[in-house]
mmCIF file of C-alpha atoms in Angstrom:
data_model
loop_
_atom_site.group_PDB
_atom_site.id
_atom_site.type_symbol
_atom_site.label_atom_id
_atom_site.label_comp_id
_atom_site.label_asym_id
_atom_site.label_seq_id
_atom_site.Cartn_x
_atom_site.Cartn_y
_atom_site.Cartn_z
ATOM 1 C CA MET S 1 -0.001 -0.085 0.074
ATOM 2 C CA PRO S 2 1.471 3.400 -1.036
ATOM 3 C CA ALA S 3 2.462 5.799 1.840
ATOM 4 C CA ARG S 4 0.019 8.495 2.604
ATOM 5 C CA ASP S 5 -0.230 11.347 5.001
ATOM 6 C CA SER S 6 -2.017 10.256 8.098
ATOM 7 C CA PRO S 7 -5.686 11.614 8.332
ATOM 8 C CA ARG S 8 -6.566 13.810 11.221
ATOM 9 C CA ALA S 9 -9.830 13.683 13.268
ATOM 10 C CA ALA S 10 -11.352 15.232 16.267
ATOM 11 C CA ALA S 11 -13.915 13.821 18.602
ATOM 12 C CA GLY S 12 -17.247 14.255 17.218
ATOM 13 C CA ALA S 13 -16.122 14.759 13.672
ATOM 14 C CA GLU S 14 -16.968 12.642 10.696
ATOM 15 C CA PRO S 15 -15.594 9.120 10.560
ATOM 16 C CA ILE S 16 -12.009 8.897 9.245
ATOM 17 C CA HIS S 17 -11.930 7.224 5.757
ATOM 18 C CA PRO S 18 -9.142 6.512 3.562
ATOM 19 C CA ARG S 19 -8.690 8.575 0.526
ATOM 20 C CA PRO S 20 -10.723 7.383 -2.518
ATOM 21 C CA GLU S 21 -7.610 6.540 -4.411
ATOM 22 C CA GLY S 22 -6.322 4.373 -1.756
ATOM 23 C CA ARG S 23 -9.439 2.236 -1.337
ATOM 24 C CA ARG S 24 -8.379 -1.160 -2.251
ATOM 25 C CA THR S 25 -10.231 -3.618 -2.190
ATOM 26 C CA GLY S 26 -3.253 -10.435 41.620
ATOM 27 C CA CYS S 27 -7.086 -11.136 43.022
ATOM 28 C CA LEU S 28 -9.566 -8.266 42.250
ATOM 29 C CA PHE S 29 -12.783 -7.424 43.672
ATOM 30 C CA GLY S 30 -15.748 -9.209 42.283
ATOM 31 C CA SER S 31 -17.092 -12.696 42.705
ATOM 32 C CA ILE S 32 -17.195 -13.909 39.303
ATOM 33 C CA ALA S 33 -13.451 -14.796 38.759
ATOM 34 C CA ARG S 34 -10.058 -13.713 40.109
ATOM 35 C CA VAL S 35 -8.029 -12.053 37.290
ATOM 36 C CA LYS S 36 -4.211 -11.727 37.521
ATOM 37 C CA THR S 37 -2.316 -9.586 35.040
ATOM 38 C CA SER S 38 1.457 -9.966 33.955
ATOM 39 C CA ALA S 39 4.187 -8.407 36.058
ATOM 40 C CA SER S 40 5.744 -5.077 35.349
ATOM 41 C CA LEU S 41 5.454 -4.269 31.629
ATOM 42 C CA GLU S 42 9.103 -2.927 31.478
ATOM 43 C CA LYS S 43 10.150 -6.426 32.737
ATOM 44 C CA ASP S 44 7.799 -8.274 30.343
ATOM 45 C CA THR S 45 9.196 -6.434 27.258
ATOM 46 C CA GLY S 46 12.626 -5.570 28.325
ATOM 47 C CA GLU S 47 12.037 -2.014 27.056
ATOM 48 C CA GLU S 48 11.502 1.209 28.901
ATOM 49 C CA SER S 49 8.136 2.824 28.338
ATOM 50 C CA GLU S 50 8.194 6.159 26.586
ATOM 51 C CA THR S 51 5.416 7.266 28.908
ATOM 52 C CA ASP S 52 7.247 6.403 32.194
ATOM 53 C CA GLY S 53 6.639 9.062 34.725
ATOM 54 C CA GLY S 54 4.091 10.751 32.460
ATOM 55 C CA PRO S 55 0.389 11.466 32.942
ATOM 56 C CA ARG S 56 -2.326 8.836 33.207
ATOM 57 C CA LEU S 57 -3.329 7.617 29.797
ATOM 58 C CA VAL S 58 -6.216 5.269 28.934
ATOM 59 C CA VAL S 59 -6.758 4.550 25.244
ATOM 60 C CA ALA S 60 -10.246 2.884 24.716
ATOM 61 C CA VAL S 61 -10.865 1.126 21.480
ATOM 62 C CA ASP S 62 -14.439 -0.048 20.505
ATOM 63 C CA GLY S 63 -15.854 -1.440 17.384
ATOM 64 C CA PRO S 64 -17.554 -4.409 15.742
ATOM 65 C CA SER S 65 -16.178 -7.893 15.065
ATOM 66 C CA GLY S 66 -13.507 -7.919 12.446
ATOM 67 C CA ALA S 67 -12.613 -4.166 12.538
ATOM 68 C CA GLY S 68 -9.183 -4.842 13.692
ATOM 69 C CA LYS S 69 -9.443 -3.869 17.199
ATOM 70 C CA SER S 70 -6.987 -6.370 18.667
ATOM 71 C CA SER S 71 -4.226 -6.027 16.377
ATOM 72 C CA THR S 72 -4.548 -2.259 16.138
ATOM 73 C CA SER S 73 -4.669 -1.913 19.899
ATOM 74 C CA ARG S 74 -1.641 -4.158 20.534
ATOM 75 C CA GLY S 75 0.172 -2.000 17.931
ATOM 76 C CA VAL S 76 -0.785 1.200 19.700
ATOM 77 C CA ALA S 77 0.244 -0.349 23.142
ATOM 78 C CA ILE S 78 3.681 -1.407 21.616
ATOM 79 C CA ALA S 79 4.230 1.932 19.929
ATOM 80 C CA LEU S 80 3.769 4.094 22.999
ATOM 81 C CA GLY S 81 4.984 1.452 25.583
ATOM 82 C CA LEU S 82 1.696 0.873 27.295
ATOM 83 C CA ARG S 83 0.016 -2.155 28.716
ATOM 84 C CA TYR S 84 -2.809 -3.721 26.765
ATOM 85 C CA LEU S 85 -6.178 -5.372 27.940
ATOM 86 C CA ASP S 86 -8.291 -7.522 25.669
ATOM 87 C CA THR S 87 -11.460 -7.417 27.505
ATOM 88 C CA GLY S 88 -13.083 -9.876 25.160
ATOM 89 C CA SER S 89 -10.707 -12.646 26.129
ATOM 90 C CA MET S 90 -12.172 -12.470 29.603
ATOM 91 C CA TYR S 91 -15.803 -13.189 28.182
ATOM 92 C CA ARG S 92 -14.317 -15.815 25.906
ATOM 93 C CA ALA S 93 -12.464 -17.490 28.913
ATOM 94 C CA LEU S 94 -15.495 -17.819 30.825
ATOM 95 C CA THR S 95 -17.519 -19.123 27.916
ATOM 96 C CA TRP S 96 -14.798 -21.720 27.271
ATOM 97 C CA TRP S 97 -14.891 -22.855 30.906
ATOM 98 C CA LEU S 98 -18.757 -23.233 30.725
ATOM 99 C CA LEU S 99 -18.765 -25.163 27.477
ATOM 100 C CA ASP S 100 -16.010 -27.470 28.705
ATOM 101 C CA ARG S 101 -18.277 -28.416 31.615
ATOM 102 C CA GLY S 102 -21.223 -28.967 29.217
ATOM 103 C CA VAL S 103 -23.189 -26.004 30.518
ATOM 104 C CA ASP S 104 -25.994 -24.579 28.274
ATOM 105 C CA THR S 105 -24.649 -21.049 27.596
ATOM 106 C CA THR S 106 -28.157 -19.826 26.968
ATOM 107 C CA ASP S 107 -29.297 -20.730 30.482
ATOM 108 C CA SER S 108 -28.693 -17.278 31.834
ATOM 109 C CA GLU S 109 -29.656 -18.169 35.514
ATOM 110 C CA ARG S 110 -27.116 -21.059 35.501
ATOM 111 C CA VAL S 111 -24.420 -19.105 33.821
ATOM 112 C CA ALA S 112 -24.826 -16.435 36.511
ATOM 113 C CA ARG S 113 -24.667 -18.984 39.318
ATOM 114 C CA LEU S 114 -21.535 -20.772 38.035
ATOM 115 C CA ALA S 115 -19.698 -17.677 36.566
ATOM 116 C CA ALA S 116 -17.893 -17.325 40.127
ATOM 117 C CA GLU S 117 -15.997 -20.598 39.714
ATOM 118 C CA PRO S 118 -13.025 -20.247 37.334
ATOM 119 C CA VAL S 119 -9.859 -18.468 37.957
ATOM 120 C CA ILE S 120 -9.260 -16.301 35.017
ATOM 121 C CA GLU S 121 -5.707 -14.762 34.340
ATOM 122 C CA VAL S 122 -4.929 -12.255 31.489
ATOM 123 C CA SER S 123 -1.595 -10.864 30.445
ATOM 124 C CA THR S 124 -1.378 -7.185 29.847
ATOM 125 C CA ASP S 125 1.860 -7.380 27.847
ATOM 126 C CA PRO S 126 1.034 -6.409 24.264
ATOM 127 C CA ARG S 127 3.972 -8.378 23.037
ATOM 128 C CA ALA S 128 2.896 -11.527 24.696
ATOM 129 C CA PRO S 129 -0.905 -11.492 25.446
ATOM 130 C CA TRP S 130 -2.256 -14.891 26.914
ATOM 131 C CA THR S 131 -5.372 -16.027 28.722
ATOM 132 C CA ARG S 132 -5.464 -18.789 31.282
ATOM 133 C CA VAL S 133 -8.340 -20.464 33.157
ATOM 134 C CA ASP S 134 -7.609 -22.505 36.274
ATOM 135 C CA GLY S 135 -3.925 -22.345 35.355
ATOM 136 C CA THR S 136 -4.609 -23.665 31.853
ATOM 137 C CA ASP S 137 -3.473 -21.552 28.757
ATOM 138 C CA VAL S 138 -6.670 -21.155 26.707
ATOM 139 C CA SER S 139 -5.254 -18.468 24.399
ATOM 140 C CA GLU S 140 -6.099 -20.443 21.193
ATOM 141 C CA ALA S 141 -9.013 -22.473 22.554
ATOM 142 C CA ILE S 142 -11.037 -19.387 23.316
ATOM 143 C CA ARG S 143 -10.928 -18.491 19.557
ATOM 144 C CA SER S 144 -12.798 -21.608 18.485
ATOM 145 C CA ARG S 145 -15.946 -21.669 16.480
ATOM 146 C CA GLU S 146 -17.854 -23.019 19.447
ATOM 147 C CA VAL S 147 -16.629 -20.363 21.808
ATOM 148 C CA THR S 148 -17.238 -17.541 19.256
ATOM 149 C CA ALA S 149 -20.866 -18.845 18.661
ATOM 150 C CA ALA S 150 -21.593 -18.871 22.502
ATOM 151 C CA VAL S 151 -19.891 -15.913 23.901
ATOM 152 C CA SER S 152 -22.504 -13.318 22.874
ATOM 153 C CA ALA S 153 -25.106 -15.102 25.129
ATOM 154 C CA VAL S 154 -22.701 -15.342 28.163
ATOM 155 C CA ALA S 155 -21.731 -11.613 27.671
ATOM 156 C CA ALA S 156 -25.308 -10.553 27.647
ATOM 157 C CA VAL S 157 -26.016 -11.973 31.187
ATOM 158 C CA PRO S 158 -26.136 -8.842 33.349
ATOM 159 C CA GLN S 159 -24.335 -10.421 36.294
ATOM 160 C CA VAL S 160 -21.492 -11.487 34.177
ATOM 161 C CA ARG S 161 -21.181 -8.096 32.679
ATOM 162 C CA ALA S 162 -21.357 -6.197 35.910
ATOM 163 C CA HIS S 163 -18.602 -8.460 37.508
ATOM 164 C CA LEU S 164 -16.211 -8.512 34.540
ATOM 165 C CA ILE S 165 -16.559 -4.757 33.989
ATOM 166 C CA THR S 166 -15.705 -4.294 37.737
ATOM 167 C CA MET S 167 -12.538 -6.415 37.087
ATOM 168 C CA GLN S 168 -11.631 -4.639 33.923
ATOM 169 C CA ARG S 169 -11.958 -1.335 35.562
ATOM 170 C CA GLU S 170 -9.689 -2.641 38.356
ATOM 171 C CA ILE S 171 -6.977 -3.697 35.825
ATOM 172 C CA ILE S 172 -7.203 -0.329 34.077
ATOM 173 C CA ALA S 173 -7.030 1.511 37.354
ATOM 174 C CA GLY S 174 -3.872 -0.507 38.262
ATOM 175 C CA ALA S 175 -2.152 0.306 35.008
ATOM 176 C CA PRO S 176 -1.743 4.222 34.709
ATOM 177 C CA ARG S 177 -1.159 3.837 30.962
ATOM 178 C CA ILE S 178 -3.186 1.183 28.961
ATOM 179 C CA VAL S 179 -4.869 0.382 25.798
ATOM 180 C CA ALA S 180 -8.187 -1.300 26.421
ATOM 181 C CA GLU S 181 -10.216 -2.897 23.678
ATOM 182 C CA GLY S 182 -13.550 -4.660 23.205
ATOM 183 C CA ARG S 183 -17.056 -3.251 23.454
ATOM 184 C CA ASP S 184 -18.485 -0.520 25.755
ATOM 185 C CA ILE S 185 -14.969 0.351 26.683
ATOM 186 C CA GLY S 186 -15.348 4.073 25.991
ATOM 187 C CA THR S 187 -19.011 4.179 27.117
ATOM 188 C CA VAL S 188 -19.084 1.854 30.305
ATOM 189 C CA VAL S 189 -15.824 0.521 31.171
ATOM 190 C CA ALA S 190 -13.618 3.567 30.759
ATOM 191 C CA PRO S 191 -15.870 6.553 30.215
ATOM 192 C CA ASP S 192 -13.071 8.777 31.335
ATOM 193 C CA ALA S 193 -10.541 7.538 28.766
ATOM 194 C CA GLN S 194 -8.432 10.372 27.432
ATOM 195 C CA VAL S 195 -8.551 8.860 23.906
ATOM 196 C CA LYS S 196 -11.558 7.042 22.594
ATOM 197 C CA VAL S 197 -11.643 5.399 19.290
ATOM 198 C CA PHE S 198 -14.506 3.549 17.482
ATOM 199 C CA LEU S 199 -12.904 1.428 14.941
ATOM 200 C CA THR S 200 -15.079 0.116 12.066
ATOM 201 C CA ALA S 201 -14.866 -1.100 8.411
ATOM 202 C CA GLU S 202 -17.229 -2.099 5.713
ATOM 203 C CA GLY S 203 -18.839 -5.595 6.236
ATOM 204 C CA ALA S 204 -17.044 -7.374 3.414
ATOM 205 C CA ALA S 205 -13.720 -6.205 4.664
ATOM 206 C CA ARG S 206 -14.473 -7.307 8.090
ATOM 207 C CA ALA S 207 -15.756 -10.632 7.085
ATOM 208 C CA SER S 208 -12.730 -11.207 4.977
ATOM 209 C CA ARG S 209 -10.544 -10.422 7.970
ATOM 210 C CA ARG S 210 -12.258 -12.693 10.309
ATOM 211 C CA ALA S 211 -11.907 -15.372 7.675
ATOM 212 C CA ALA S 212 -8.249 -14.902 7.442
ATOM 213 C CA GLU S 213 -8.112 -15.350 11.120
ATOM 214 C CA ALA S 214 -10.375 -18.371 11.488
ATOM 215 C CA SER S 215 -11.044 -20.366 8.262
ATOM 216 C CA TRP S 216 -14.469 -21.311 9.494
ATOM 217 C CA SER S 217 -15.782 -17.764 9.883
ATOM 218 C CA THR S 218 -18.264 -16.605 7.214
ATOM 219 C CA ARG S 219 -20.154 -13.386 6.641
ATOM 220 C CA VAL S 220 -23.213 -15.101 8.114
ATOM 221 C CA ASP S 221 -21.298 -15.681 11.205
ATOM 222 C CA GLN S 222 -20.167 -12.073 11.393
ATOM 223 C CA ASP S 223 -23.642 -10.769 10.828
ATOM 224 C CA ARG S 224 -24.956 -12.926 13.619
ATOM 225 C CA ARG S 225 -22.443 -11.670 15.863
ATOM 226 C CA ASP S 226 -23.218 -8.092 14.934
ATOM 227 C CA ARG S 227 -26.985 -8.696 15.800
ATOM 228 C CA LEU S 228 -26.202 -10.348 19.183
ATOM 229 C CA ASP S 229 -23.755 -7.832 20.271
ATOM 230 C CA ALA S 230 -25.541 -4.769 19.091
ATOM 231 C CA ALA S 231 -26.667 -3.812 22.534
ATOM 232 C CA GLN S 232 -22.956 -3.743 23.918
ATOM 233 C CA SER S 233 -21.611 -2.038 20.737
ATOM 234 C CA GLY S 234 -22.417 1.522 21.304
ATOM 235 C CA LYS S 235 -20.051 4.369 20.205
ATOM 236 C CA ALA S 236 -19.072 7.084 22.837
ATOM 237 C CA ALA S 237 -20.264 10.472 21.878
ATOM 238 C CA ASP S 238 -16.760 11.853 22.099
ATOM 239 C CA ALA S 239 -15.026 8.959 20.314
ATOM 240 C CA VAL S 240 -13.080 9.437 17.033
ATOM 241 C CA GLU S 241 -14.607 7.031 14.375
ATOM 242 C CA ILE S 242 -12.112 5.288 12.004
ATOM 243 C CA ASP S 243 -13.088 3.440 9.091
ATOM 244 C CA SER S 244 -10.197 1.013 8.517
ATOM 245 C CA THR S 245 -11.514 -0.548 5.261
ATOM 246 C CA GLY S 246 -8.803 0.800 3.022
ATOM 247 C CA LEU S 247 -6.134 1.469 5.567
ATOM 248 C CA GLY S 248 -3.169 -0.725 6.432
ATOM 249 C CA LEU S 249 -2.502 -1.747 10.114
ATOM 250 C CA ASP S 250 0.429 0.818 10.500
ATOM 251 C CA GLU S 251 -1.770 3.594 9.171
ATOM 252 C CA VAL S 252 -4.481 2.969 11.545
ATOM 253 C CA VAL S 253 -2.100 2.497 14.669
ATOM 254 C CA GLY S 254 -0.309 5.819 13.401
ATOM 255 C CA ILE S 255 -3.677 7.766 13.385
ATOM 256 C CA ILE S 256 -4.392 6.700 17.123
ATOM 257 C CA VAL S 257 -1.093 7.286 18.226
ATOM 258 C CA GLY S 258 -1.478 10.895 16.682
ATOM 259 C CA LEU S 259 -4.469 11.561 18.770
ATOM 260 C CA VAL S 260 -2.561 10.977 22.096
ATOM 261 C CA PRO S 261 -0.473 14.250 22.460
ATOM 262 C CA GLN S 262 -3.522 16.505 21.933
ATOM 263 C CA ALA S 263 -5.496 14.448 24.401
ATOM 264 C CA LEU S 264 -2.838 14.531 27.021
ATOM 265 C CA GLN S 265 -2.484 18.251 26.455
ATOM 266 C CA LYS S 266 -6.250 18.668 27.154
ATOM 267 C CA SER S 267 -6.182 16.548 30.325
ATOM 268 C CA ARG S 268 -3.429 18.747 31.970
#
């Protein structure tokens, strides 16, 4: 993809689109689970954070499935020397645990009762993200078709959301500089985030990306997820919307990184 000047945007402005010529096709509070994070980010990565000693910074990245939230958020975290939280992995971990025990994930009452059982651990190192349940690494297992098909029902259970959101807030509060991605990040989980991004893309592009990640994923699967997750996919009023359809990963990362200095200036 040829190099282009990075587009600029302000909160509340029109969504960022590529130019036409470029369009190619520790135990935390809460009873649901105990979540541990990786040790010092600097120790994990062997690098000194560019923001050490600086002001608090939370970058919230929301958006639908297949928009590129995870790869983009990890890229931003690495570029700025921040921690990284994939909130979706926590819902997936609980879903995997329930399915592994033969629980009907559409039985919301039973899901709510059993959700306190597993010990969920997540890494906040963007260079080495992982997810564990009861000491077992499930980083790959939670991306299966079965988990993907069931996670929306689990995430919709109010008790599950309340407890996991509490934990996510604890993790964010314990990491002065972090990129958090998922759904409802800028509106519910971290409404005071200094930078809020709503990352989206055209449906065909999102389906293509999901298929590249998981050979079983189809446009039908994606549309179903969109419908089921609609209630938790709101865009914050002050979020910058970025359409990543015709943009490369480095370009999207660059746009978000470019939003940080102005946001930090405003927060002083």
